[in-house]
Amino acid sequence: MGPSARIRTVEAFQVTWRPGDPPGRRSALVRIATDEGVVGYGEASPMQGGLHSLGIVERDLAPALVGADPLDTAVLQDRLLHRFVKLGPEGALTGALAAVDIALWDIKGKLLGLPVHKLLGGAWRTEVPYYASIGGNAARTVEETVRVVEARWRRENPAAIKIRRDGDRSVLDADIPGDIAKARAVRALVGDGYPLGFDANNGYSVGGAIRVGRALEELGYAWFEEPVQHYDVRGMGEVAQRLDITVSAAEQTYTVQALVDMIRAGVRMVQPDIVKMGGITGLMQCAAICHAHGVELVPHQTQPMIGHVANLHVLAALMNLTKPAEYDDASGRMDAGFRNPPKPVEGRFPVPQEPGLGLEVDEAEINKRR
Ligand code: CA
């Protein structure tokens, strides 16, 4: 007989890391404990502080989870997705399920005394390179963009850099010449051959995206992310098929069926996010879909602690890791809540080898910030 355990408590709460953190800078955490006191932590997407997902965990998922076997990760995910599907399979519900799933995998690893990647079938690598994701550039001048990129490039020595527009999604093609000028200036800064990505954050029409994409091809960018609105799956596919540069999408995709729709439309690099859809269980399903379709899986992931470490376990378990892992926030602002916060060494993160996620939570520090 293997370990036998039951879920005793499920807590969902927001953590404020520094006084005055706006909602998007807070974390949406889930803490699950078994009847024998084994504790697992998960995380939901922190959009608007993640309160929508935390509310679903607290009101709907927790009562259904208490008494269940924490090892039944896949059954619990599908049971709860289908029971509460009318809350919206988009975003709020799948973020809640992702947080629960990550916490349950943390428990599973601790119960079995193994790191998550071992339970996923083993690791192909012991470290994962990362790219620095640098946002907010629509509001910057060309010179300001270069300054911000240069600071992280020199300080961190990441394996690649992605610059994000982060503009107003309700205005398309707002400043195409300016966007191209920033892409050109960043290329001039880092030199030819250094891997760069460009994230449109859904800011272009199909025609505008083709224009920017051609410029990025000439500048030797490695990928062009979310060129058009995420809900325009056909348009995303058209841009991907008309350009030579790799076009990526699907960080705002919340079901495996929607992921397949994006691939069928013509997108050849997809970016589902472990804290937005399915957690570890869901991302491994995405991995199988991508492998079967010959599509690059490069998960979106902006949370530097629980989400990041959960992502690292999955990336370690992939045969083909074609691009570095996303890493958005190198500020260390959440370090106090963890005894062994993940830190890159020369642009690479070691894959945790301790049981579960391998992240040691300082419960007293987290409780102070709840
Ligand atoms: Ca993005």
CSV table of C-alpha atoms and ligand atoms in Angstrom, one decimal:
chain,number,residue,atom,x,y,z
A,1,MET,CA,0.0,0.0,0.0
A,2,GLY,CA,1.2,3.5,-0.8
A,3,PRO,CA,0.6,6.5,1.3
A,4,SER,CA,-2.9,7.2,2.3
A,5,ALA,CA,-3.9,10.8,3.0
A,6,ARG,CA,-7.0,13.0,3.0
A,7,ILE,CA,-7.3,16.7,2.4
A,8,ARG,CA,-8.2,18.5,5.7
A,9,THR,CA,-8.0,22.2,4.9
A,10,VAL,CA,-8.0,24.4,1.8
A,11,GLU,CA,-7.1,28.1,2.4
A,12,ALA,CA,-7.1,30.7,-0.3
A,13,PHE,CA,-5.6,34.1,0.4
A,14,GLN,CA,-3.9,37.1,-1.1
A,15,VAL,CA,-0.4,38.1,0.0
A,16,THR,CA,0.8,41.7,-0.1
A,17,TRP,CA,4.6,41.8,-0.3
A,18,ARG,CA,5.2,45.4,0.3
A,19,PRO,CA,2.9,48.1,1.8
A,20,GLY,CA,1.0,49.7,-1.1
A,21,ASP,CA,1.4,46.9,-3.6
A,22,PRO,CA,-1.2,47.4,-6.3
A,23,PRO,CA,-3.5,44.3,-6.9
A,24,GLY,CA,-1.3,43.1,-9.8
A,25,ARG,CA,1.8,43.0,-7.5
A,26,ARG,CA,0.1,40.8,-4.9
A,27,SER,CA,0.1,37.0,-5.0
A,28,ALA,CA,-3.0,34.7,-5.0
A,29,LEU,CA,-2.0,31.7,-3.0
A,30,VAL,CA,-3.6,28.4,-2.0
A,31,ARG,CA,-2.5,26.4,1.0
A,32,ILE,CA,-3.7,22.8,1.3
A,33,ALA,CA,-3.0,20.6,4.3
A,34,THR,CA,-3.7,16.9,4.8
A,35,ASP,CA,-5.0,15.1,7.9
A,36,GLU,CA,-1.4,14.2,8.8
A,37,GLY,CA,-0.2,17.8,8.4
A,38,VAL,CA,1.6,17.6,5.0
A,39,VAL,CA,1.2,21.1,3.5
A,40,GLY,CA,1.3,22.1,-0.2
A,41,TYR,CA,1.3,25.6,-1.8
A,42,GLY,CA,-0.2,26.6,-5.1
A,43,GLU,CA,-0.7,29.9,-6.9
A,44,ALA,CA,-3.3,31.4,-9.2
A,45,SER,CA,-2.9,34.0,-11.8
A,46,PRO,CA,-2.7,37.4,-10.0
A,47,MET,CA,-4.7,39.4,-12.5
A,48,GLN,CA,-6.4,42.1,-10.3
A,49,GLY,CA,-4.9,40.3,-7.4
A,50,GLY,CA,-6.4,37.0,-8.3
A,51,LEU,CA,-9.4,37.6,-5.9
A,52,HIS,CA,-11.8,36.1,-8.4
A,53,SER,CA,-9.9,32.8,-8.4
A,54,LEU,CA,-9.4,32.9,-4.7
A,55,GLY,CA,-13.1,33.3,-4.2
A,56,ILE,CA,-13.9,30.3,-6.3
A,57,VAL,CA,-11.4,28.2,-4.3
A,58,GLU,CA,-12.8,29.3,-1.0
A,59,ARG,CA,-16.5,29.1,-1.8
A,60,ASP,CA,-16.8,26.3,-4.4
A,61,LEU,CA,-13.6,24.2,-4.6
A,62,ALA,CA,-12.6,23.9,-0.9
A,63,PRO,CA,-15.9,22.2,0.3
A,64,ALA,CA,-15.6,19.7,-2.6
A,65,LEU,CA,-11.9,19.0,-1.8
A,66,VAL,CA,-12.0,18.4,1.9
A,67,GLY,CA,-11.9,14.6,2.6
A,68,ALA,CA,-10.6,13.8,-0.9
A,69,ASP,CA,-7.3,12.0,-1.6
A,70,PRO,CA,-4.7,14.6,-2.6
A,71,LEU,CA,-3.0,12.1,-4.9
A,72,ASP,CA,-6.1,12.2,-7.2
A,73,THR,CA,-4.9,15.3,-9.0
A,74,ALA,CA,-6.2,14.6,-12.5
A,75,VAL,CA,-9.6,13.2,-11.3
A,76,LEU,CA,-10.1,16.2,-9.0
A,77,GLN,CA,-9.2,18.7,-11.7
A,78,ASP,CA,-11.7,17.3,-14.3
A,79,ARG,CA,-14.4,16.7,-11.7
A,80,LEU,CA,-14.2,20.3,-10.4
A,81,LEU,CA,-13.8,21.8,-13.9
A,82,HIS,CA,-17.0,20.2,-15.1
A,83,ARG,CA,-19.0,20.7,-11.9
A,84,PHE,CA,-18.3,24.5,-11.9
A,85,VAL,CA,-17.8,25.0,-15.7
A,86,LYS,CA,-20.5,27.7,-15.8
A,87,LEU,CA,-18.5,29.9,-13.6
A,88,GLY,CA,-16.4,30.3,-16.8
A,89,PRO,CA,-13.8,27.9,-18.0
A,90,GLU,CA,-11.9,31.1,-19.0
A,91,GLY,CA,-9.6,32.6,-16.5
A,92,ALA,CA,-11.2,32.7,-13.0
A,93,LEU,CA,-12.1,29.1,-12.7
A,94,THR,CA,-9.1,27.7,-14.5
A,95,GLY,CA,-6.8,29.9,-12.4
A,96,ALA,CA,-8.4,28.5,-9.2
A,97,LEU,CA,-8.0,24.9,-10.5
A,98,ALA,CA,-4.4,25.7,-11.4
A,99,ALA,CA,-3.6,26.8,-7.9
A,100,VAL,CA,-5.2,23.7,-6.3
A,101,ASP,CA,-3.4,21.4,-8.7
A,102,ILE,CA,0.0,22.9,-8.0
A,103,ALA,CA,-0.6,22.6,-4.2
A,104,LEU,CA,-1.7,19.0,-4.6
A,105,TRP,CA,1.4,18.1,-6.7
A,106,ASP,CA,3.5,19.8,-3.9
A,107,ILE,CA,1.8,17.5,-1.4
A,108,LYS,CA,2.1,14.4,-3.7
A,109,GLY,CA,5.9,15.0,-3.9
A,110,LYS,CA,6.2,15.4,-0.1
A,111,LEU,CA,4.1,12.3,0.6
A,112,LEU,CA,6.2,10.2,-1.8
A,113,GLY,CA,9.6,11.9,-0.9
A,114,LEU,CA,10.3,12.9,-4.6
A,115,PRO,CA,10.6,16.1,-6.6
A,116,VAL,CA,7.6,16.9,-8.9
A,117,HIS,CA,9.7,16.4,-12.1
A,118,LYS,CA,10.5,12.8,-11.0
A,119,LEU,CA,6.8,12.1,-10.7
A,120,LEU,CA,6.3,13.6,-14.2
A,121,GLY,CA,8.5,10.9,-15.6
A,122,GLY,CA,12.0,12.3,-14.9
A,123,ALA,CA,14.1,15.3,-15.9
A,124,TRP,CA,16.0,15.9,-19.1
A,125,ARG,CA,18.0,18.6,-17.5
A,126,THR,CA,19.2,19.9,-14.1
A,127,GLU,CA,19.0,23.6,-15.0
A,128,VAL,CA,16.8,25.7,-17.2
A,129,PRO,CA,18.0,28.9,-18.9
A,130,TYR,CA,15.7,31.9,-18.7
A,131,TYR,CA,14.8,35.0,-20.7
A,132,ALA,CA,14.3,38.4,-19.0
A,133,SER,CA,10.8,39.6,-19.8
A,134,ILE,CA,10.8,43.4,-19.9
A,135,GLY,CA,7.4,45.2,-20.0
A,136,GLY,CA,5.9,48.6,-20.3
A,137,ASN,CA,7.7,49.8,-23.4
A,138,ALA,CA,4.8,51.4,-25.2
A,139,ALA,CA,4.9,54.2,-22.6
A,140,ARG,CA,8.7,54.7,-23.0
A,141,THR,CA,10.8,56.6,-25.6
A,142,VAL,CA,13.3,54.7,-27.7
A,143,GLU,CA,16.1,55.9,-25.3
A,144,GLU,CA,14.2,54.9,-22.2
A,145,THR,CA,13.5,51.5,-23.6
A,146,VAL,CA,17.2,50.9,-24.3
A,147,ARG,CA,18.2,52.1,-20.8
A,148,VAL,CA,15.7,49.7,-19.1
A,149,VAL,CA,16.8,46.8,-21.3
A,150,GLU,CA,20.5,47.5,-20.8
A,151,ALA,CA,20.2,47.5,-17.0
A,152,ARG,CA,18.7,44.0,-16.9
A,153,TRP,CA,20.9,42.7,-19.7
A,154,ARG,CA,24.1,43.7,-17.9
A,155,ARG,CA,23.0,42.9,-14.4
A,156,GLU,CA,21.5,39.4,-15.0
A,157,ASN,CA,23.1,38.0,-18.1
A,158,PRO,CA,19.9,36.2,-19.2
A,159,ALA,CA,19.9,33.7,-22.1
A,160,ALA,CA,17.5,35.9,-24.0
A,161,ILE,CA,15.4,39.1,-23.6
A,162,LYS,CA,11.8,39.8,-24.6
A,163,ILE,CA,10.6,43.3,-24.9
A,164,ARG,CA,6.8,43.9,-24.3
A,165,ARG,CA,4.7,46.7,-25.6
A,166,ASP,CA,2.1,46.5,-22.9
A,167,GLY,CA,0.0,49.2,-24.6
A,168,ASP,CA,-3.8,49.9,-24.5
A,169,ARG,CA,-5.5,46.9,-26.0
A,170,SER,CA,-8.4,48.9,-27.2
A,171,VAL,CA,-6.2,50.9,-29.6
A,172,LEU,CA,-4.6,49.0,-32.5
A,173,ASP,CA,-1.4,50.0,-34.5
A,174,ALA,CA,-0.9,53.0,-32.2
A,175,ASP,CA,2.7,53.7,-33.0
A,176,ILE,CA,4.2,51.1,-35.5
A,177,PRO,CA,7.2,53.3,-36.5
A,178,GLY,CA,8.0,53.8,-32.8
A,179,ASP,CA,7.7,50.1,-32.0
A,180,ILE,CA,10.0,49.2,-34.8
A,181,ALA,CA,12.5,51.9,-33.7
A,182,LYS,CA,12.6,50.4,-30.2
A,183,ALA,CA,13.1,46.9,-31.6
A,184,ARG,CA,15.9,48.2,-33.8
A,185,ALA,CA,17.6,50.1,-30.9
A,186,VAL,CA,17.5,47.1,-28.6
A,187,ARG,CA,19.0,44.9,-31.4
A,188,ALA,CA,21.8,47.5,-31.8
A,189,LEU,CA,22.4,47.4,-28.0
A,190,VAL,CA,22.8,43.6,-27.6
A,191,GLY,CA,24.4,43.0,-31.0
A,192,ASP,CA,23.6,40.5,-33.8
A,193,GLY,CA,23.1,36.9,-32.7
A,194,TYR,CA,21.7,37.6,-29.2
A,195,PRO,CA,18.2,36.0,-28.9
A,196,LEU,CA,15.4,38.6,-28.7
A,197,GLY,CA,11.6,38.3,-28.5
A,198,PHE,CA,9.1,41.0,-29.2
A,199,ASP,CA,5.7,40.9,-27.5
A,200,ALA,CA,2.9,43.0,-29.1
A,201,ASN,CA,0.5,42.3,-26.2
A,202,ASN,CA,-2.3,42.1,-28.8
A,203,GLY,CA,-1.6,45.6,-30.1
A,204,TYR,CA,-1.9,45.2,-33.9
A,205,SER,CA,-4.3,44.6,-36.7
A,206,VAL,CA,-3.4,41.8,-39.0
A,207,GLY,CA,-1.9,44.2,-41.5
A,208,GLY,CA,0.0,46.1,-38.8
A,209,ALA,CA,1.3,42.9,-37.4
A,210,ILE,CA,2.6,41.8,-40.8
A,211,ARG,CA,4.5,45.1,-41.1
A,212,VAL,CA,6.1,44.8,-37.7
A,213,GLY,CA,6.8,41.2,-38.2
A,214,ARG,CA,8.7,41.8,-41.4
A,215,ALA,CA,10.9,44.4,-39.6
A,216,LEU,CA,11.5,41.9,-36.8
A,217,GLU,CA,12.6,39.3,-39.3
A,218,GLU,CA,15.1,41.7,-40.7
A,219,LEU,CA,16.4,42.5,-37.2
A,220,GLY,CA,16.8,38.8,-36.5
A,221,TYR,CA,14.3,38.5,-33.7
A,222,ALA,CA,13.6,34.9,-32.6
A,223,TRP,CA,9.9,35.3,-32.0
A,224,PHE,CA,6.9,37.7,-32.3
A,225,GLU,CA,4.4,37.2,-29.5
A,226,GLU,CA,0.6,37.8,-29.5
A,227,PRO,CA,0.6,40.1,-32.5
A,228,VAL,CA,-3.2,40.5,-32.7
A,229,GLN,CA,-6.1,40.2,-30.2
A,230,HIS,CA,-6.0,36.8,-28.3
A,231,TYR,CA,-9.7,36.1,-29.2
A,232,ASP,CA,-9.0,36.5,-32.9
A,233,VAL,CA,-7.7,33.0,-33.3
A,234,ARG,CA,-8.1,33.0,-37.1
A,235,GLY,CA,-6.2,36.3,-37.3
A,236,MET,CA,-3.4,35.0,-35.1
A,237,GLY,CA,-3.1,32.0,-37.4
A,238,GLU,CA,-3.0,34.2,-40.5
A,239,VAL,CA,-0.2,36.3,-39.2
A,240,ALA,CA,1.7,33.2,-38.1
A,241,GLN,CA,1.3,31.6,-41.6
A,242,ARG,CA,2.2,34.8,-43.6
A,243,LEU,CA,5.4,35.6,-41.7
A,244,ASP,CA,8.7,33.7,-41.6
A,245,ILE,CA,9.4,34.7,-38.0
A,246,THR,CA,8.0,32.4,-35.3
A,247,VAL,CA,4.7,33.8,-34.1
A,248,SER,CA,3.6,32.8,-30.6
A,249,ALA,CA,0.3,33.0,-28.7
A,250,ALA,CA,-2.0,31.2,-26.2
A,251,GLU,CA,-1.0,32.7,-22.8
A,252,GLN,CA,-4.7,33.7,-22.7
A,253,THR,CA,-5.9,30.3,-23.6
A,254,TYR,CA,-7.7,28.3,-20.9
A,255,THR,CA,-8.6,24.9,-22.2
A,256,VAL,CA,-6.7,22.2,-24.1
A,257,GLN,CA,-9.4,22.4,-26.8
A,258,ALA,CA,-8.7,26.1,-27.2
A,259,LEU,CA,-5.0,25.4,-27.4
A,260,VAL,CA,-5.7,22.9,-30.3
A,261,ASP,CA,-7.8,25.6,-32.0
A,262,MET,CA,-4.8,28.0,-31.9
A,263,ILE,CA,-2.5,25.4,-33.3
A,264,ARG,CA,-5.0,24.5,-36.1
A,265,ALA,CA,-5.2,28.1,-37.0
A,266,GLY,CA,-1.4,28.0,-37.8
A,267,VAL,CA,0.4,29.2,-34.6
A,268,ARG,CA,3.6,27.1,-34.1
A,269,MET,CA,4.8,28.3,-30.7
A,270,VAL,CA,2.3,28.3,-27.8
A,271,GLN,CA,2.5,29.8,-24.3
A,272,PRO,CA,-0.1,28.3,-21.9
A,273,ASP,CA,0.5,29.4,-18.3
A,274,ILE,CA,0.7,27.0,-15.4
A,275,VAL,CA,-1.1,29.4,-13.0
A,276,LYS,CA,-3.8,30.2,-15.5
A,277,MET,CA,-4.8,26.9,-16.9
A,278,GLY,CA,-4.6,23.4,-15.4
A,279,GLY,CA,-1.6,23.8,-13.2
A,280,ILE,CA,1.0,21.0,-13.6
A,281,THR,CA,-1.6,18.5,-14.8
A,282,GLY,CA,-2.8,20.9,-17.5
A,283,LEU,CA,0.6,22.0,-18.7
A,284,MET,CA,1.7,18.3,-19.1
A,285,GLN,CA,-1.4,17.8,-21.2
A,286,CYS,CA,-0.4,20.8,-23.3
A,287,ALA,CA,3.1,19.3,-23.6
A,288,ALA,CA,1.6,16.1,-25.2
A,289,ILE,CA,-0.5,18.2,-27.6
A,290,CYS,CA,2.5,20.3,-28.7
A,291,HIS,CA,4.7,17.2,-29.1
A,292,ALA,CA,2.0,15.5,-31.2
A,293,HIS,CA,1.6,18.7,-33.4
A,294,GLY,CA,5.3,19.6,-33.7
A,295,VAL,CA,4.6,22.9,-32.0
A,296,GLU,CA,7.0,24.7,-29.6
A,297,LEU,CA,5.8,24.8,-26.0
A,298,VAL,CA,7.3,27.9,-24.3
A,299,PRO,CA,5.0,28.5,-21.2
A,300,HIS,CA,4.1,32.0,-20.2
A,301,GLN,CA,5.0,32.6,-16.5
A,302,THR,CA,5.5,35.8,-14.7
A,303,GLN,CA,5.3,34.8,-11.0
A,304,PRO,CA,8.8,34.5,-9.5
A,305,MET,CA,8.2,32.0,-6.7
A,306,ILE,CA,5.5,29.2,-6.7
A,307,GLY,CA,4.4,29.6,-10.3
A,308,HIS,CA,8.0,29.8,-11.5
A,309,VAL,CA,9.2,26.7,-9.6
A,310,ALA,CA,6.1,24.7,-10.7
A,311,ASN,CA,7.0,25.7,-14.3
A,312,LEU,CA,10.6,24.7,-13.9
A,313,HIS,CA,9.6,21.1,-12.9
A,314,VAL,CA,7.5,20.8,-16.1
A,315,LEU,CA,10.2,22.4,-18.3
A,316,ALA,CA,12.7,19.9,-16.8
A,317,ALA,CA,10.5,17.1,-17.9
A,318,LEU,CA,10.1,18.2,-21.5
A,319,MET,CA,12.2,16.4,-24.1
A,320,ASN,CA,12.3,19.5,-26.4
A,321,LEU,CA,12.9,22.8,-24.6
A,322,THR,CA,13.5,25.1,-27.6
A,323,LYS,CA,13.5,28.5,-25.8
A,324,PRO,CA,14.4,29.7,-22.3
A,325,ALA,CA,11.9,30.0,-19.5
A,326,GLU,CA,10.2,33.3,-19.0
A,327,TYR,CA,11.3,35.2,-15.9
A,328,ASP,CA,9.6,38.6,-15.3
A,329,ASP,CA,10.5,39.8,-11.9
A,330,ALA,CA,14.1,39.6,-10.6
A,331,SER,CA,13.6,42.2,-7.9
A,332,GLY,CA,13.6,39.7,-5.0
A,333,ARG,CA,10.6,41.5,-3.5
A,334,MET,CA,9.0,38.1,-2.4
A,335,ASP,CA,12.2,36.6,-1.0
A,336,ALA,CA,11.3,37.0,2.6
A,337,GLY,CA,8.4,34.6,2.3
A,338,PHE,CA,10.7,31.7,1.3
A,339,ARG,CA,13.7,30.1,2.8
A,340,ASN,CA,15.2,29.1,-0.5
A,341,PRO,CA,13.9,31.5,-3.2
A,342,PRO,CA,14.9,30.4,-6.7
A,343,LYS,CA,17.9,32.4,-7.9
A,344,PRO,CA,19.4,32.2,-11.4
A,345,VAL,CA,23.1,31.6,-11.9
A,346,GLU,CA,24.5,33.0,-15.1
A,347,GLY,CA,21.1,33.1,-16.8
A,348,ARG,CA,20.1,29.6,-15.6
A,349,PHE,CA,17.8,28.3,-12.8
A,350,PRO,CA,18.7,25.0,-11.1
A,351,VAL,CA,15.8,22.6,-11.1
A,352,PRO,CA,14.7,21.9,-7.5
A,353,GLN,CA,15.7,18.5,-6.3
A,354,GLU,CA,13.8,18.5,-2.9
A,355,PRO,CA,10.4,16.7,-2.5
A,356,GLY,CA,7.4,18.4,-3.9
A,357,LEU,CA,8.0,21.8,-5.5
A,358,GLY,CA,11.1,22.1,-3.4
A,359,LEU,CA,10.2,25.6,-2.3
A,360,GLU,CA,10.4,26.1,1.5
A,361,VAL,CA,7.7,28.5,2.6
A,362,ASP,CA,8.3,30.7,5.7
A,363,GLU,CA,4.8,30.4,7.0
A,364,ALA,CA,5.2,33.1,9.7
A,365,GLU,CA,6.4,35.6,7.1
A,366,ILE,CA,3.6,34.7,4.7
A,367,ASN,CA,1.0,34.9,7.5
A,368,LYS,CA,2.2,38.4,8.3
A,369,ARG,CA,1.5,39.5,4.8
A,370,ARG,CA,-1.9,37.9,4.3
B,1,CA,CA,3.0,38.0,-23.5
